[in-house]
Structure formats: C-alpha cells, structure tokens
C-alpha cells in the first residue's frame, strides 16, 4: 500500500520531462552513435475517474525509473497521460521482461491510503534496429500503440501499416454502410435434436454491400469493435431484426426464440444495455424471446464485471448463452456461479465426434454435466448425418449446423420454416 506521505512525496518530486525537439534530437543522436534503443509510445489512463490522472503519471514515472533505471530513459510528455519514452542500451530479452514488469504493476488496482487507483496502460514499441528517420519511428510507435490492448504492449511490425490503411478505408465504408442501413440479419435454424423441429434461430450479421457482395462479420466486426462503432451498428441491427420478427409474429401467429451475438465491447458498455432495454419495450418483445450469445473469453477476461452484467440482462428477461464453449481454458466453475441458460459446444468438438473416441467422450460429458446443472445444450457445426445421429443418441437438446441449414436471408428463412 502507498501511504499519503509517499503520495505527497511522489507528487512533489520533480520529474524532468524533455521537450519535443530535445527528444527528437536525442533520438537522431542515438543513431549517430549507433546506440540501440527502444522507443515507447505509452498511454496511461484512469478506468473511471480522471481526477487522479496526475497521480497516475507520477506512479508511472516512479515505476519507469525504478524498472529501467533513471539514467537510461528520457521522457517526452505529449499530452495528459501520453508519453514518448526512449530507453537505451538494452537487449530485447531484458526489455520485454521489464515491460512486462511495468505492465503487471498496473494490471491490478493500486492500493493507496486514500483509496484504490485503477489504471490502464498501453504501450506501443519500436526498436531502433529499424533505422529510420525520427518522425517515421515515432509514427511507427503510434501505430504499435494503436494496435495494442489495455495492459499489454505491442511491438511495431510492417503489417501494421497495411492493416492501418485497410482499417481507415474500412471505417469509412462501414460508416456509409450504417447510414445506408446495409447490415442485415441472416438466420440459422436451431433444431430440436430429438424431433428435428426448428425451435429458434441464431441471428448472424451480414453486410450487404451490394446484391452480390455479402460480407461476413469476421471481416468487419473487429474494426467496429476497435472504434466502438459496433454499439450503434448493433442497435440499428437489432431494430431491423425486431421489425422483421414482429412482421412474422403477426403474419404467422408464432413466437420463437432468437439468439443474438454480442461481444465484450458491447457488454462493457452500460449505455448499450440500457438502449437494448428501451428497444425491446418499444418493439413490445415478450420476455424470453431474446437470448444473448457471449463468448467464453469475454467471461474469462472480465471475471469481476461479467457476473453483474449478466445478472442485469437476466433481470431484464433475456437468456444468456455461452458461445464457443470449450475453446478457452474451460470455465466449468463459472457455469455454476454465472446465470447461464444455454451452453453452445464449439464445433471443434463436434467435428471429430464420429472419428475420435476422445471427442465423443468430451461431448458426452458436457451434455451430461449441463443436464445436471439444468443448462440447455446447443451443438454447433453439425455437418453430417452421422454426427447428428450420434448427438441425438447422446441426448443433445439442440443442433445447429450446415447439415440442416447454413445462415440464410430472411425470405429464405420465412419460406423454409414459417409458412
Ligand atoms: O456467421 P459467421 O460464422 O461468419 O460469424 C462469425 C462471427 O461473427 C461469429 O462468431 C459471431 O459470433 C460473430 N457475429 C455475427 N453476428 C454478430 C453480431 O451481430 N454482433 C457481434 N458482436 N458479433 C456477431
Ligand atoms: O462464434 P459463433 O458460434 O457465433 O459462430 C457461428 C458461426 O458458425 C456462424 O457464422 C456460421 O456461419 C458458422 N457455422 C454454423 N454452422 C456451421 C457448420 O455446420 N459448419 C461450419 N464450418 N460452420 C458453421
Ligand atoms: Mn454464436
């Protein structure tokens, strides 16, 4: 724990930041002297309040000096919480180890006498061996920062440039697509394993760029997640989905469950959940119709906040489905403590179920365990008759996969299953 006196002391310490031009000159000189060095582009921020960003900066400097040695580093502070730092005379191995040490200090809240300080730190790194003019090195470190995650560092590589230009272009196109309302739900049937009846569907987003250009989510959702635009896009998408649903409901007098995928960025956004609540009221959707599919990795990465977010969704009447189950380091313990209604066994297990005894045993056990925990099981990626029969035999609840249907547009889904 850091005492009040230590904090005060820290804040009164005289940190000597260098100016921008001094920093740039210095790097040029490193070159002339053939010194090897690392350039870090570092961002430190408070997770919630920003009133102690300055304290954060002091803590950061204290750690930096402690880990790298005050004599080895020079710091230019470009904005509040943003720094460019050069570290000289190091080998890569040491540098990575020290960076990890720095980051691990910020990973858990810092306890002080006046309360905890929650900080995020991100670091983009470039190594001098790339021998480029200063401006280019700085740009590269910024790119590396852009592609780093909270409490991680990323080291510049050439592909980042390519990715950057593609991402910028894609961002613009995605913004146009949002304005043109081009995101469309496709539907993939959920089938009762015992009766082969269609009992619902997974809704999968597609970007219909033009009539014959259908873009799958893997190509654009990561960009939307990065710039957080996924929130707006998904809300627009859900409105479109619920409009379709309500038309079907009154036309066919049928209600059936729909599963929507949501990612970590969305679940961590309080406003997103409030907006969903409003939309569901506005569209008069019965409780229990919507299930949210969340991935196992979201829970692992957000273990503290996940429980309360999921409880909140449950209170609002939504069901929770754990997607891609078995692909992370498995969360059997979480199944007990989290409010999960459905578990989706990932297709990597289903794939080998008829050829590998081990896969068969694992799936059988997952089904058995879920039954005991009163959790429904969906088996993803069923592609063959043999796989289907096996799963039916094992007592699986619901099946999804190309054996029954691929994800299809609304008209096909309506013609195939609703009429
Ligand atoms: O349909 P396809 O297999 O291409 O989907 C790939 C991934 O995209 C899936 O893992 C799915 O979870 C994700 N995905 C599909 N639709 C949505 C959506 O509306 N929102 C989010 N966040 N992810 C989606
Ligand atoms: O991660 P998530 O479970 O949300 O991803 C679902 C995706 O899996 C869908 O986008 C769909 O395209 C894909 N999928 C569904 N059924 C099958 C299948 O039987 N085989 C394969 N290869 N992919 C499938
Ligand atoms: Mn899914």
Coordinates of C-alpha atoms and ligand atoms in Angstrom, one line a residue:
X1 CA 0.0 0.0 0.0
X2 CA 1.1 3.5 -0.8
X3 CA 0.8 5.9 2.1
X4 CA -0.4 9.5 2.0
X5 CA 3.0 10.8 2.7
X6 CA 4.5 8.7 -0.1
X7 CA 1.9 10.0 -2.5
X8 CA 2.6 13.6 -1.5
X9 CA 6.3 13.0 -1.8
X10 CA 5.7 11.5 -5.2
X11 CA 3.7 14.4 -6.4
X12 CA 6.3 16.9 -5.2
X13 CA 9.1 15.1 -7.0
X14 CA 10.5 17.0 -9.9
X15 CA 10.1 14.9 -13.0
X16 CA 12.2 16.1 -15.7
X17 CA 10.4 15.7 -19.0
X18 CA 12.3 16.7 -22.1
X19 CA 10.8 18.9 -24.8
X20 CA 9.6 17.6 -28.1
X21 CA 12.5 18.9 -30.1
X22 CA 15.0 17.8 -27.5
X23 CA 13.5 14.3 -27.6
X24 CA 13.7 14.2 -31.4
X25 CA 17.3 15.5 -31.4
X26 CA 18.3 13.0 -28.9
X27 CA 17.0 10.1 -30.9
X28 CA 18.8 11.4 -34.0
X29 CA 22.0 11.4 -31.9
X30 CA 21.4 7.9 -30.7
X31 CA 21.6 6.9 -34.3
X32 CA 24.8 8.7 -35.0
X33 CA 26.3 7.0 -32.0
X34 CA 24.9 3.6 -33.2
X35 CA 23.2 3.1 -29.9
X36 CA 20.5 0.6 -29.7
X37 CA 17.4 1.8 -28.1
X38 CA 13.6 1.3 -27.8
X39 CA 11.0 4.0 -28.4
X40 CA 7.9 3.5 -26.4
X41 CA 4.6 5.3 -27.0
X42 CA 2.8 5.0 -23.8
X43 CA -0.7 5.9 -22.7
X44 CA -1.9 5.7 -19.1
X45 CA -5.5 6.4 -18.1
X46 CA -7.8 6.0 -15.2
X47 CA -10.5 3.5 -15.8
X48 CA -13.3 5.6 -14.3
X49 CA -12.4 9.0 -12.8
X50 CA -9.8 11.2 -14.4
X51 CA -9.3 13.3 -11.3
X52 CA -6.2 11.5 -10.4
X53 CA -4.5 11.2 -13.7
X54 CA -1.7 13.2 -12.4
X55 CA -1.1 10.8 -9.6
X56 CA -1.2 8.1 -12.2
X57 CA 1.5 9.9 -14.1
X58 CA 3.7 10.2 -11.0
X59 CA 3.2 6.5 -10.3
X60 CA 4.1 5.6 -13.8
X61 CA 7.3 7.7 -13.8
X62 CA 8.3 6.2 -10.5
X63 CA 7.9 2.7 -11.9
X64 CA 9.6 3.6 -15.2
X65 CA 12.6 5.0 -13.4
X66 CA 12.7 2.0 -11.0
X67 CA 12.5 -0.6 -13.7
X68 CA 14.6 0.8 -16.5
X69 CA 17.0 2.9 -14.4
X70 CA 16.5 6.7 -14.4
X71 CA 19.8 7.2 -16.4
X72 CA 18.6 5.1 -19.3
X73 CA 15.4 6.8 -20.1
X74 CA 14.2 10.1 -21.5
X75 CA 10.6 11.1 -21.4
X76 CA 8.6 13.5 -23.5
X77 CA 5.1 14.1 -22.3
X78 CA 2.9 15.0 -25.3
X79 CA -0.5 15.2 -23.6
X80 CA -2.0 14.3 -20.3
X81 CA -1.4 10.6 -19.9
X82 CA 0.6 10.3 -23.2
X83 CA 4.3 9.8 -23.3
X84 CA 7.1 9.1 -25.7
X85 CA 9.9 7.4 -24.0
X86 CA 13.3 6.3 -25.2
X87 CA 15.2 3.6 -23.5
X88 CA 18.8 2.9 -24.4
X89 CA 21.4 0.2 -24.0
X90 CA 19.2 -2.8 -23.7
X91 CA 18.8 -6.2 -25.3
X92 CA 15.4 -7.3 -26.5
X93 CA 15.0 -10.0 -23.9
X94 CA 15.6 -7.7 -21.0
X95 CA 13.4 -5.0 -22.5
X96 CA 10.4 -7.3 -22.9
X97 CA 10.9 -8.7 -19.4
X98 CA 11.0 -5.1 -18.0
X99 CA 8.0 -4.0 -20.0
X100 CA 6.0 -7.0 -18.6
X101 CA 7.1 -6.0 -15.1
X102 CA 5.9 -2.4 -15.8
X103 CA 2.5 -3.5 -17.1
X104 CA 1.9 -6.1 -14.4
X105 CA 2.2 -3.3 -11.8
X106 CA -0.8 -1.6 -13.4
X107 CA -2.8 -4.7 -14.0
X108 CA -4.3 -4.8 -10.5
X109 CA -5.7 -1.7 -8.7
X110 CA -3.0 0.2 -6.8
X111 CA -3.9 0.5 -3.2
X112 CA -3.2 3.8 -1.5
X113 CA -4.2 5.2 1.8
X114 CA -6.8 7.4 0.1
X115 CA -8.3 4.6 -1.9
X116 CA -7.6 2.4 -4.9
X117 CA -6.3 3.8 -8.2
X118 CA -7.5 1.8 -11.2
X119 CA -5.2 2.4 -14.2
X120 CA -4.9 1.2 -17.7
X121 CA -1.7 1.3 -19.6
X122 CA -1.0 0.6 -23.2
X123 CA 2.4 0.6 -24.9
X124 CA 3.5 0.6 -28.5
X125 CA 7.1 -0.2 -29.1
X126 CA 9.6 0.3 -31.9
X127 CA 13.2 -0.9 -31.9
X128 CA 15.9 1.3 -33.3
X129 CA 17.3 -1.5 -35.4
X130 CA 14.7 -0.5 -38.0
X131 CA 17.0 2.5 -38.7
X132 CA 14.5 5.1 -39.9
X133 CA 14.3 8.9 -39.5
X134 CA 12.9 10.1 -36.2
X135 CA 9.5 11.1 -37.5
X136 CA 9.0 7.7 -39.0
X137 CA 10.0 5.9 -35.8
X138 CA 7.5 8.0 -33.8
X139 CA 4.8 7.3 -36.3
X140 CA 5.6 3.6 -36.0
X141 CA 5.4 3.7 -32.3
X142 CA 2.0 5.3 -32.6
X143 CA 0.8 2.6 -34.8
X144 CA 2.0 0.0 -32.4
X145 CA 0.2 1.8 -29.7
X146 CA -3.0 1.9 -31.8
X147 CA -2.9 -1.9 -32.1
X148 CA -2.0 -2.7 -28.5
X149 CA -4.7 -3.6 -26.0
X150 CA -5.3 -2.4 -22.4
X151 CA -2.5 -3.5 -20.2
X152 CA -0.5 -5.0 -23.0
X153 CA 2.3 -3.9 -25.2
X154 CA 2.6 -4.4 -28.9
X155 CA 5.8 -4.2 -31.0
X156 CA 5.7 -2.5 -34.4
X157 CA 5.8 -4.7 -37.4
X158 CA 5.4 -3.9 -41.1
X159 CA 1.9 -5.4 -41.4
X160 CA 0.6 -2.7 -39.1
X161 CA 0.8 -0.1 -41.9
X162 CA -1.1 -2.3 -44.3
X163 CA -3.6 -3.0 -41.6
X164 CA -3.9 0.7 -40.8
X165 CA -4.7 1.8 -44.3
X166 CA -7.2 -1.0 -44.8
X167 CA -8.8 -0.2 -41.4
X168 CA -9.1 3.5 -42.2
X169 CA -10.7 2.8 -45.6
X170 CA -12.9 0.2 -44.0
X171 CA -14.0 2.5 -41.2
X172 CA -15.3 5.0 -43.8
X173 CA -17.1 2.3 -45.7
X174 CA -18.6 1.0 -42.6
X175 CA -19.9 4.4 -41.6
X176 CA -21.5 4.7 -45.1
X177 CA -23.0 1.2 -44.6
X178 CA -24.5 2.3 -41.3
X179 CA -26.0 5.4 -42.9
X180 CA -27.4 3.3 -45.7
X181 CA -28.7 0.6 -43.2
X182 CA -26.8 -2.2 -45.0
X183 CA -26.4 -4.6 -42.1
X184 CA -28.8 -7.5 -42.5
X185 CA -29.7 -10.4 -40.2
X186 CA -29.2 -13.9 -41.6
X187 CA -30.8 -16.7 -39.7
X188 CA -29.5 -20.2 -38.9
X189 CA -32.0 -22.7 -37.6
X190 CA -31.8 -24.2 -34.2
X191 CA -33.2 -27.7 -34.5
X192 CA -34.6 -29.9 -31.7
X193 CA -32.2 -32.9 -31.8
X194 CA -35.0 -35.4 -31.0
X195 CA -37.8 -34.2 -33.2
X196 CA -35.9 -32.3 -35.9
X197 CA -38.3 -29.4 -35.3
X198 CA -37.0 -25.9 -35.8
X199 CA -37.1 -24.3 -32.3
X200 CA -35.4 -20.9 -33.0
X201 CA -32.5 -19.3 -34.8
X202 CA -29.2 -17.7 -34.3
X203 CA -29.1 -14.3 -35.9
X204 CA -25.8 -13.6 -37.8
X205 CA -24.9 -10.2 -39.1
X206 CA -24.0 -9.7 -42.7
X207 CA -23.1 -6.6 -44.5
X208 CA -24.9 -6.5 -47.9
X209 CA -22.6 -4.1 -49.7
X210 CA -24.4 -4.8 -53.0
X211 CA -26.6 -7.5 -54.3
X212 CA -23.8 -10.0 -55.0
X213 CA -21.4 -8.7 -52.3
X214 CA -22.2 -10.2 -49.0
X215 CA -19.5 -9.5 -46.4
X216 CA -19.2 -11.8 -43.4
X217 CA -18.7 -10.4 -39.9
X218 CA -15.2 -11.6 -39.4
X219 CA -14.1 -9.1 -42.0
X220 CA -15.7 -6.0 -40.3
X221 CA -16.7 -6.7 -36.7
X222 CA -13.1 -6.4 -35.4
X223 CA -12.9 -2.9 -36.8
X224 CA -16.3 -1.9 -35.4
X225 CA -15.2 -3.2 -32.0
X226 CA -12.0 -1.3 -32.1
X227 CA -13.6 2.0 -32.8
X228 CA -16.6 1.2 -30.6
X229 CA -19.0 1.9 -33.5
X230 CA -20.3 -1.7 -33.0
X231 CA -22.6 -0.2 -30.4
X232 CA -24.5 2.0 -32.8
X233 CA -24.4 -0.6 -35.6
X234 CA -25.7 -3.4 -33.4
X235 CA -28.6 -1.2 -32.0
X236 CA -29.6 -0.3 -35.6
X237 CA -29.3 -4.0 -36.5
X238 CA -31.4 -5.2 -33.6
X239 CA -34.2 -2.7 -34.5
X240 CA -34.2 -4.1 -38.0
X241 CA -34.3 -7.6 -36.6
X242 CA -37.2 -6.9 -34.3
X243 CA -39.1 -5.2 -37.1
X244 CA -38.8 -8.5 -39.1
X245 CA -39.7 -10.5 -36.1
X246 CA -42.9 -8.5 -35.4
X247 CA -44.0 -8.9 -39.0
X248 CA -43.5 -12.7 -38.8
X249 CA -45.2 -12.8 -35.4
X250 CA -48.4 -11.2 -36.6
X251 CA -48.4 -13.0 -40.0
X252 CA -47.8 -16.5 -38.7
X253 CA -49.1 -16.1 -35.1
X254 CA -45.8 -17.7 -33.9
X255 CA -43.2 -16.7 -31.4
X256 CA -39.9 -18.3 -31.4
X257 CA -36.5 -17.6 -29.7
X258 CA -33.8 -15.6 -31.4
X259 CA -30.1 -15.6 -30.4
X260 CA -28.0 -12.5 -30.9
X261 CA -24.2 -12.5 -30.6
X262 CA -22.7 -9.7 -28.6
X263 CA -19.1 -9.0 -27.9
X264 CA -17.1 -7.8 -24.9
X265 CA -17.0 -4.2 -26.1
X266 CA -20.8 -4.2 -26.1
X267 CA -21.2 -5.9 -22.8
X268 CA -18.8 -3.5 -21.1
X269 CA -20.9 -0.5 -22.3
X270 CA -23.6 0.4 -19.8
X271 CA -25.4 2.6 -22.3
X272 CA -25.7 -0.4 -24.7
X273 CA -27.7 -2.4 -22.2
X274 CA -30.0 0.5 -21.4
X275 CA -30.6 1.1 -25.1
X276 CA -31.5 -2.6 -25.6
X277 CA -34.0 -2.4 -22.8
X278 CA -35.6 0.6 -24.4
X279 CA -35.8 -1.0 -27.9
X280 CA -37.3 -4.2 -26.5
X281 CA -40.0 -2.2 -24.8
X282 CA -40.6 -0.1 -27.9
X283 CA -41.0 -3.2 -30.1
X284 CA -43.1 -4.9 -27.5
X285 CA -41.0 -8.1 -27.4
X286 CA -42.1 -10.8 -25.0
X287 CA -39.6 -11.6 -22.4
X288 CA -37.7 -14.8 -23.1
X289 CA -37.7 -14.3 -26.8
X290 CA -34.1 -12.9 -27.0
X291 CA -31.0 -14.8 -26.0
X292 CA -27.6 -13.1 -26.0
X293 CA -24.7 -15.3 -27.0
X294 CA -21.5 -14.3 -25.3
X295 CA -18.1 -15.9 -25.8
X296 CA -16.3 -17.8 -23.1
X297 CA -13.3 -15.5 -23.5
X298 CA -15.4 -12.5 -22.5
X299 CA -16.1 -14.1 -19.1
X300 CA -12.5 -15.1 -18.6
X301 CA -11.3 -11.6 -19.3
X302 CA -13.9 -9.8 -17.3
X303 CA -14.4 -12.1 -14.4
X304 CA -15.4 -9.4 -11.9
X305 CA -17.8 -7.4 -14.0
X306 CA -19.2 -10.2 -16.1
X307 CA -21.4 -11.6 -13.3
X308 CA -23.2 -8.3 -12.6
X309 CA -23.7 -7.5 -16.3
X310 CA -25.1 -11.0 -16.9
X311 CA -27.4 -10.7 -13.8
X312 CA -28.7 -7.4 -15.2
X313 CA -29.5 -8.9 -18.6
X314 CA -31.3 -11.8 -16.8
X315 CA -33.3 -9.4 -14.7
X316 CA -34.4 -7.7 -17.9
X317 CA -35.8 -11.1 -19.0
X318 CA -33.1 -12.1 -21.5
X319 CA -31.5 -15.5 -21.7
X320 CA -27.8 -16.0 -21.7
X321 CA -25.9 -18.5 -23.9
X322 CA -22.3 -19.3 -23.5
X323 CA -20.8 -19.4 -27.1
X324 CA -17.8 -21.3 -28.3
X325 CA -17.7 -23.4 -25.1
X326 CA -14.6 -25.4 -24.7
X327 CA -12.3 -23.2 -26.7
X328 CA -10.9 -21.0 -23.9
X329 CA -9.4 -22.5 -20.8
X330 CA -12.6 -24.0 -19.8
X331 CA -14.9 -22.3 -17.4
X332 CA -16.6 -25.2 -15.7
X333 CA -16.5 -23.4 -12.4
X334 CA -18.2 -20.3 -13.9
X335 CA -21.1 -22.4 -15.1
X336 CA -22.1 -22.9 -11.5
X337 CA -21.8 -19.3 -10.4
X338 CA -23.0 -17.4 -13.5
X339 CA -26.6 -17.2 -14.7
X340 CA -26.2 -19.2 -17.9
X341 CA -29.2 -20.8 -19.6
X342 CA -27.6 -22.3 -22.6
X343 CA -24.2 -23.7 -23.5
X344 CA -23.0 -24.0 -27.1
X345 CA -20.5 -26.7 -27.6
X346 CA -18.0 -25.4 -30.1
X347 CA -17.8 -27.1 -33.4
X348 CA -14.2 -28.2 -33.0
X349 CA -15.5 -30.9 -30.7
X350 CA -18.4 -31.8 -32.9
X351 CA -16.1 -32.2 -35.9
X352 CA -14.4 -35.3 -34.6
X353 CA -17.2 -36.8 -32.7
X354 CA -17.6 -39.7 -35.1
X355 CA -14.0 -40.4 -35.6
X356 CA -12.3 -39.8 -32.3
X357 CA -13.3 -41.5 -29.1
X358 CA -11.9 -38.7 -27.0
X359 CA -14.1 -36.0 -28.7
X360 CA -17.1 -38.3 -28.3
X361 CA -16.4 -38.6 -24.5
X362 CA -15.9 -34.9 -24.0
X363 CA -19.1 -34.0 -25.8
X364 CA -21.0 -36.7 -23.9
X365 CA -19.7 -35.4 -20.6
X366 CA -20.5 -31.8 -21.5
X367 CA -24.1 -32.8 -22.3
X368 CA -24.3 -34.8 -19.1
X369 CA -22.9 -32.1 -17.0
X370 CA -25.2 -29.5 -18.5
X371 CA -28.2 -31.6 -17.8
X372 CA -27.3 -31.9 -14.2
X373 CA -26.8 -28.1 -14.0
X374 CA -30.1 -27.5 -15.7
X375 CA -28.4 -25.8 -18.6
X376 CA -29.6 -26.4 -22.2
X377 CA -27.0 -27.6 -24.8
X378 CA -26.7 -26.5 -28.4
X379 CA -24.2 -28.4 -30.5
X380 CA -22.7 -26.2 -33.2
X381 CA -21.3 -27.2 -36.5
X382 CA -23.2 -30.4 -37.2
X383 CA -22.4 -31.1 -40.8
X384 CA -23.2 -34.8 -41.4
X385 CA -26.0 -37.4 -40.8
X386 CA -23.5 -39.4 -38.7
X387 CA -22.7 -36.5 -36.4
X388 CA -26.4 -35.8 -36.0
X389 CA -27.3 -39.4 -35.1
X390 CA -24.6 -39.6 -32.6
X391 CA -25.6 -36.4 -30.9
X392 CA -29.2 -37.5 -30.9
X393 CA -28.2 -40.7 -29.2
X394 CA -26.2 -38.8 -26.6
X395 CA -29.3 -36.8 -25.7
X396 CA -28.3 -33.4 -27.0
X397 CA -31.1 -30.8 -26.8
X398 CA -30.5 -28.6 -29.8
X399 CA -28.4 -28.9 -33.0
X400 CA -27.1 -26.3 -35.3
X401 CA -25.1 -26.7 -38.5
X402 CA -24.9 -27.0 -42.2
X403 CA -26.4 -30.5 -42.1
X404 CA -29.8 -28.7 -41.5
X405 CA -29.1 -25.2 -42.8
X406 CA -26.5 -22.5 -43.3
X407 CA -27.3 -19.0 -42.2
X408 CA -29.9 -17.7 -44.7
X409 CA -31.6 -14.4 -45.5
X410 CA -34.9 -13.6 -44.0
X411 CA -37.0 -14.5 -47.1
X412 CA -35.5 -18.0 -47.3
X413 CA -35.9 -18.5 -43.6
X414 CA -39.6 -17.4 -43.8
X415 CA -40.3 -19.7 -46.8
X416 CA -38.5 -22.7 -45.3
X417 CA -39.6 -22.6 -41.7
X418 CA -42.5 -20.3 -41.1
X419 CA -45.0 -20.8 -44.0
Ligands
LIG1 O1 -21.7 -16.0 -39.4 P1 -20.2 -16.2 -39.2 O2 -19.7 -17.5 -38.9 O3 -19.4 -15.5 -40.3 O4 -19.9 -15.3 -37.9 C1 -18.6 -15.1 -37.4 C2 -18.7 -14.5 -36.1 O5 -19.2 -13.2 -36.1 C3 -19.4 -15.3 -35.1 O6 -18.5 -15.8 -34.1 C4 -20.4 -14.4 -34.5 O7 -20.3 -14.5 -33.0 C5 -20.0 -13.0 -34.9 N1 -21.2 -12.2 -35.1 C6 -22.2 -12.5 -36.0 N2 -23.1 -11.6 -35.9 C7 -22.8 -10.7 -34.9 C8 -23.4 -9.6 -34.4 O8 -24.5 -9.1 -34.7 N3 -22.7 -8.9 -33.4 C9 -21.5 -9.4 -32.9 N4 -20.9 -8.7 -32.0 N5 -20.9 -10.5 -33.4 C10 -21.5 -11.1 -34.4
LIG2 O1 -18.9 -18.0 -32.9 P1 -20.3 -18.3 -33.3 O2 -20.9 -19.5 -32.7 O3 -21.3 -17.2 -33.1 O4 -20.3 -18.6 -34.9 C1 -21.3 -19.1 -35.6 C2 -20.8 -19.3 -37.0 O5 -20.5 -20.7 -37.2 C3 -21.9 -18.9 -38.0 O6 -21.4 -17.7 -38.6 C4 -21.9 -20.0 -39.0 O7 -21.6 -19.4 -40.3 C5 -20.8 -21.0 -38.6 N1 -21.4 -22.3 -38.7 C6 -22.6 -22.7 -38.4 N2 -22.8 -24.0 -38.6 C7 -21.7 -24.4 -39.2 C8 -21.3 -25.7 -39.7 O8 -22.0 -26.7 -39.7 N3 -20.0 -25.8 -40.2 C9 -19.2 -24.7 -40.2 N4 -18.0 -24.9 -40.8 N5 -19.5 -23.5 -39.8 C10 -20.8 -23.4 -39.3
LIG3 MN1 -22.9 -17.5 -31.8

